[in-house]
Coordinates of C-alpha atoms and ligand atoms in Angstrom, one line a residue:
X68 CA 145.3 -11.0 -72.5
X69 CA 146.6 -7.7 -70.5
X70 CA 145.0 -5.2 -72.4
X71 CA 146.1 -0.6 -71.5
X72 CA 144.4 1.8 -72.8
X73 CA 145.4 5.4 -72.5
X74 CA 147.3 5.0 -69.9
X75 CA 149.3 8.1 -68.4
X76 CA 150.2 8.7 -65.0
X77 CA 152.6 11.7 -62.8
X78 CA 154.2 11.3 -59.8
X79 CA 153.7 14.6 -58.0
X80 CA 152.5 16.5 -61.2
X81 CA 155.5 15.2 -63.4
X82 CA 154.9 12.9 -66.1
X83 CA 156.4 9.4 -66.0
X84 CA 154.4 7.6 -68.8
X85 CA 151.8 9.3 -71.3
X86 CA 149.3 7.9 -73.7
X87 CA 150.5 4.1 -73.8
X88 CA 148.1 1.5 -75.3
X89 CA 149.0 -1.9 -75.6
X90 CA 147.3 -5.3 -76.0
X91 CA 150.1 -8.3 -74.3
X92 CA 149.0 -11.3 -76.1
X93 CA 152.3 -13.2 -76.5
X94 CA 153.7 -15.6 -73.9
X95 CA 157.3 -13.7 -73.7
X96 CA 157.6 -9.9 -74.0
X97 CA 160.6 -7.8 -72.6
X98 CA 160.2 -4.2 -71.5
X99 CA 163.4 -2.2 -72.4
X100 CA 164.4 1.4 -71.9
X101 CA 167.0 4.1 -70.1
X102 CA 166.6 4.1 -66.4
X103 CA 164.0 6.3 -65.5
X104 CA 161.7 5.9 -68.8
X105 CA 159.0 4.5 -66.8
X106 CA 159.4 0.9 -67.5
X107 CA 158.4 0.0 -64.0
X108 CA 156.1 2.1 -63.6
X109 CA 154.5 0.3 -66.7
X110 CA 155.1 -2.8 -64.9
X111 CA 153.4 -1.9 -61.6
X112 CA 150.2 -1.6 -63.1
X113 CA 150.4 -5.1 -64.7
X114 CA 149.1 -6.5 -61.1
X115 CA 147.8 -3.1 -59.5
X116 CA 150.7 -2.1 -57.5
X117 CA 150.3 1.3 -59.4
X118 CA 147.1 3.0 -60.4
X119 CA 147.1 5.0 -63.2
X120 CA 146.0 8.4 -63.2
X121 CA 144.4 8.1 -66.9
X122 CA 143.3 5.0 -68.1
X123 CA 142.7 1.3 -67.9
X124 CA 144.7 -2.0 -67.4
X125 CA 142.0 -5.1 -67.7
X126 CA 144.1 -8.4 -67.2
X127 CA 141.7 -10.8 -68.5
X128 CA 138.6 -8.5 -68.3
X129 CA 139.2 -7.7 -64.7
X130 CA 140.0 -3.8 -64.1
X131 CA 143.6 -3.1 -62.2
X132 CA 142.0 -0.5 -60.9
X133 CA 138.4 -1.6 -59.4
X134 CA 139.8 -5.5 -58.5
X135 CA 143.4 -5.1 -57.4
X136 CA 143.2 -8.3 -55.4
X137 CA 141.8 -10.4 -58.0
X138 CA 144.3 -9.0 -60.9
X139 CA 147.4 -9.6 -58.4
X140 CA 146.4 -13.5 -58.5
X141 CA 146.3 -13.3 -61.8
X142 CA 149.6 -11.4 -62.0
X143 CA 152.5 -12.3 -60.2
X144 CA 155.5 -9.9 -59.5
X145 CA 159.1 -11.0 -58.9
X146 CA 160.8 -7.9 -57.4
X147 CA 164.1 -6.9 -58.2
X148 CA 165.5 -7.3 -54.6
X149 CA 164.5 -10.5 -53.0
X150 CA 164.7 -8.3 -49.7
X151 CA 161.7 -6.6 -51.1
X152 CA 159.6 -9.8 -51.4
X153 CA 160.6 -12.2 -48.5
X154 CA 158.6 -11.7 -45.7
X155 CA 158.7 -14.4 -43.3
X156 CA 161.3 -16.2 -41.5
X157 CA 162.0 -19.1 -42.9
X158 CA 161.6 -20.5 -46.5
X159 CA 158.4 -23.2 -46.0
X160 CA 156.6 -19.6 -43.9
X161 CA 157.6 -17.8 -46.7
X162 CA 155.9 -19.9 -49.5
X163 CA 152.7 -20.5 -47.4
X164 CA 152.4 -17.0 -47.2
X165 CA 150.8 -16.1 -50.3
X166 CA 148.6 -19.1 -50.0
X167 CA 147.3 -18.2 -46.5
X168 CA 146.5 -15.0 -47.5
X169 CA 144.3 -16.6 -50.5
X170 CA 142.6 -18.5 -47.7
X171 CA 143.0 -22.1 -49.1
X172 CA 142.3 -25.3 -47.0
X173 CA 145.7 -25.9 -44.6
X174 CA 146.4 -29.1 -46.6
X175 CA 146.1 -27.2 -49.9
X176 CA 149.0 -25.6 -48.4
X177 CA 150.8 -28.0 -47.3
X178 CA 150.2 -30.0 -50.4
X179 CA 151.7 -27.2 -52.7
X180 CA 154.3 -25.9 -50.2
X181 CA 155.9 -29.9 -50.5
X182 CA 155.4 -30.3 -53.8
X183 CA 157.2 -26.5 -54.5
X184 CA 160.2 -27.8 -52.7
X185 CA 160.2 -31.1 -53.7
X186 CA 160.5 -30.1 -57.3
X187 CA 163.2 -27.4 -56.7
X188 CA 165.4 -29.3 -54.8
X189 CA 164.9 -27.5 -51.6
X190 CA 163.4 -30.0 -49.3
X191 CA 166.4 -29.8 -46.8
X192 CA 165.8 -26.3 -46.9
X193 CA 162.3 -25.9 -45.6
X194 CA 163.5 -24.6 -41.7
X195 CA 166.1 -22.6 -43.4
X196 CA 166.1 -18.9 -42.6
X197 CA 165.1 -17.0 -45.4
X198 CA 167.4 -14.3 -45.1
X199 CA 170.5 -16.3 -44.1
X200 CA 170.0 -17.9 -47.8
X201 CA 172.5 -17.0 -50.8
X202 CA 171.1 -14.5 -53.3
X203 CA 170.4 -17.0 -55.5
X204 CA 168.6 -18.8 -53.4
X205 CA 166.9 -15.9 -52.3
X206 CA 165.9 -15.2 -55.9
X207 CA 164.9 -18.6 -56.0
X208 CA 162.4 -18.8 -53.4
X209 CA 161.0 -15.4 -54.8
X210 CA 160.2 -16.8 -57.6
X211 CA 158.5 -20.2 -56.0
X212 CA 156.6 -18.1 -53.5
X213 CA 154.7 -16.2 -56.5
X214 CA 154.5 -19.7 -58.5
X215 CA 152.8 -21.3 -56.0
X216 CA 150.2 -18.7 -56.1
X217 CA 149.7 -20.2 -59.7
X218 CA 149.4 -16.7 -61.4
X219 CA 148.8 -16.6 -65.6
X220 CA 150.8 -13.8 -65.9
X221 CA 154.2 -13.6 -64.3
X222 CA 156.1 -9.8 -64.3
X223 CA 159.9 -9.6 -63.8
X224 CA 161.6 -6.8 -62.6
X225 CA 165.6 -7.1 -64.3
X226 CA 165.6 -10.6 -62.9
X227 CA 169.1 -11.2 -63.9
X228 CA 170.6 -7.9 -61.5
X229 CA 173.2 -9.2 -59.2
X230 CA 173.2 -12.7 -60.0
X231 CA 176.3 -15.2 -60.5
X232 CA 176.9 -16.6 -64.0
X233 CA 175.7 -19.7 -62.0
X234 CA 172.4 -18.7 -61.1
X235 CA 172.0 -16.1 -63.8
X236 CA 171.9 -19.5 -66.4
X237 CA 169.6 -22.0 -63.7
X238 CA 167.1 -18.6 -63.0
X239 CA 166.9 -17.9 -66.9
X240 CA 166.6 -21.6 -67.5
X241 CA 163.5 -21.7 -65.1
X242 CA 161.8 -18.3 -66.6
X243 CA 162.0 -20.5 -70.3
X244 CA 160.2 -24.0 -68.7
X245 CA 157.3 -21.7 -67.7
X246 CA 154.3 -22.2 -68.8
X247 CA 152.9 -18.8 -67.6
X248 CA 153.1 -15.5 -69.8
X249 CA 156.0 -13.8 -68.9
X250 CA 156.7 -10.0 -68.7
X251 CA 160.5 -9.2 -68.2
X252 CA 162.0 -5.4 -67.7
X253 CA 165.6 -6.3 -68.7
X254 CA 168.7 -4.7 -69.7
X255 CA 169.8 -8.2 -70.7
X256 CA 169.5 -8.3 -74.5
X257 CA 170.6 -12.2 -74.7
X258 CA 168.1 -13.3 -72.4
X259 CA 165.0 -12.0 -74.2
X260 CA 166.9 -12.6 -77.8
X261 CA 164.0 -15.6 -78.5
X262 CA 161.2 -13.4 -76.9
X263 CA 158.6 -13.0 -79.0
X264 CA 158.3 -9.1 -78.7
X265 CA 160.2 -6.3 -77.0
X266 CA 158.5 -3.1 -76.5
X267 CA 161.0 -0.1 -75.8
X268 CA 159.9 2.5 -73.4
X269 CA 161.7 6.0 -73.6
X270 CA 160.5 9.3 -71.7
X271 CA 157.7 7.7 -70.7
X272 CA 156.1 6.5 -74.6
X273 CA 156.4 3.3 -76.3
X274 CA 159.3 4.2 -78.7
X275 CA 159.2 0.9 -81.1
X276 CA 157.5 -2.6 -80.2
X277 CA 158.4 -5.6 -82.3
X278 CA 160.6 -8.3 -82.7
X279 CA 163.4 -7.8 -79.8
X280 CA 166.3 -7.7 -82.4
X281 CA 164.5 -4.5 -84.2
X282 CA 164.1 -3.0 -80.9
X283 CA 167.0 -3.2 -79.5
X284 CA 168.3 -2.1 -82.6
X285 CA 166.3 1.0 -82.1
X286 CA 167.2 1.6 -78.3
X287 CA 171.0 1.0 -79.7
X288 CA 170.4 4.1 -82.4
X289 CA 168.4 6.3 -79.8
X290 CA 171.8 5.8 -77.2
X291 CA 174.2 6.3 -80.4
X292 CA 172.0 9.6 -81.0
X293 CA 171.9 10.8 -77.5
X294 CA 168.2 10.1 -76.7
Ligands
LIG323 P1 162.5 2.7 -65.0 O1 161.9 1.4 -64.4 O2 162.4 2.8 -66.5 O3 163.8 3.0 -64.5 P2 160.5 4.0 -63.3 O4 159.2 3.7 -63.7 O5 161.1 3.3 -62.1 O6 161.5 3.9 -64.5 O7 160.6 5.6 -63.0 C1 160.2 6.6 -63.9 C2 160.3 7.9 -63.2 O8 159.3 8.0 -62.1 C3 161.6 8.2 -62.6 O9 161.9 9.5 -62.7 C4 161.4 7.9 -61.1 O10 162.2 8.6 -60.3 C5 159.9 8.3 -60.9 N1 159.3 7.5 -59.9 C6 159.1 6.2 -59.9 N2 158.4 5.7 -58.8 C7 158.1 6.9 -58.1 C8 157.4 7.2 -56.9 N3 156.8 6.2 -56.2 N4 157.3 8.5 -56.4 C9 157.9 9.4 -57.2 N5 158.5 9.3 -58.3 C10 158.7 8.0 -58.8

């Protein structure tokens, strides 16, 4: 369970979310919202990346805050831009990465790093340059290089942004196969249509939580009124 409590933060004195408490206990929940209501902010602090000025996120008992490199094993993050997130050369460099950095045995690595590939189709990929890749490929290998991390938890940032029909259906079709708990900031209300909440986000407050057709239904109204 990802559990906030009180959480508020600023960025240089202005506030970007105030007083949120939730408990994330369901295997699929979306984050919805305007641009700019804090949703990734929100997100950030799943796995650390942002520390709240007020309050606490505990991912399984372990504090965001005091254990940031144990919660972001726990937590995996799928950026937005695959640009963000790929940082070596070539595709097998770019999946051992995580793994080297968790200091597991060299065959550990190798081990997953095959069996990644293997199962993804990739195999004749593995000396492919990871930038010379398609952008679903790209958001592919993302996505592999915080699996094989084998996180619990797995945050997406609008996963579906720039892709082709294509890859928009294979991507979504991999989110559903997960086992992990997923966490998905979307704009896409078809994709999280069978989530099993939706919390909306609006000037920084959770503006309705429930079933994502009720909340979407809300964030519809808010738009129609203006909010
Ligand atoms: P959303 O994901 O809903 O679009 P964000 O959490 O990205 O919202 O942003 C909420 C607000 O915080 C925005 O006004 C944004 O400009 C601001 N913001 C986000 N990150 C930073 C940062 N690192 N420094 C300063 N302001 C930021």
């Amino acid at each position: 369970m990802i559990e906030i409590s009180g959480v508020s933060h600023d960025f240089d004195g202005r506030p970007v979310l105030r007083d949120i408490s939730l408990n994330l206990v369901e295997r699929r929940i979306a984050i919805i919202g305007a641009n700019g209501s804090g949703k990734t902010t929100l997100a950030r602090m799943l796995n650390g990346l942002v520390v709240p000025r007020r309050g606490e996120v505990l991912v399984d008992g372990v504090s965001a805050r005091k254990n940031g490199s144990e919660v972001r094993r726990l937590v995996g993050y799928v950026f937005q831009n695959p640009e963000h997130q790929i940082v070596m050369p070539t595709v097998e460099e770019d999946l051992a990465f995580g793994l080297h950095n968790m200091n597991l045995p060299k065959a550990e690595i190798t081990a997953r790093v095959d069996a990644m590939l293997a199962a993804h189709g990739l195999a004749a990929r593995r000396d492919s340059a990871a930038h010379l890749l398609s952008g679903g490929e790209q958001k592919l290998l993302t996505l592999l290089s915080v699996l094989i991390m084998e996180p619990r938890y797995i945050v997406f940032d609008e996963p579906m942004n720039s892709l082709d029909l294509a890859t928009r259906r294979r991507f979504s079709g991999l989110m559903d196969g997960l086992a992990q708990t997923i966490i998905t900031i979307t704009h896409d209300f078809d994709l999280i249509a069978g989530y099993d909440r939706a919390i909306l986000i609006h000037a920084g407050r959770v503006e309705a939580d429930g079933a994502p057709g009720d909340v979407v239904r809300r964030y519809i109204a808010l738009v129609d009124a203006g909010g």
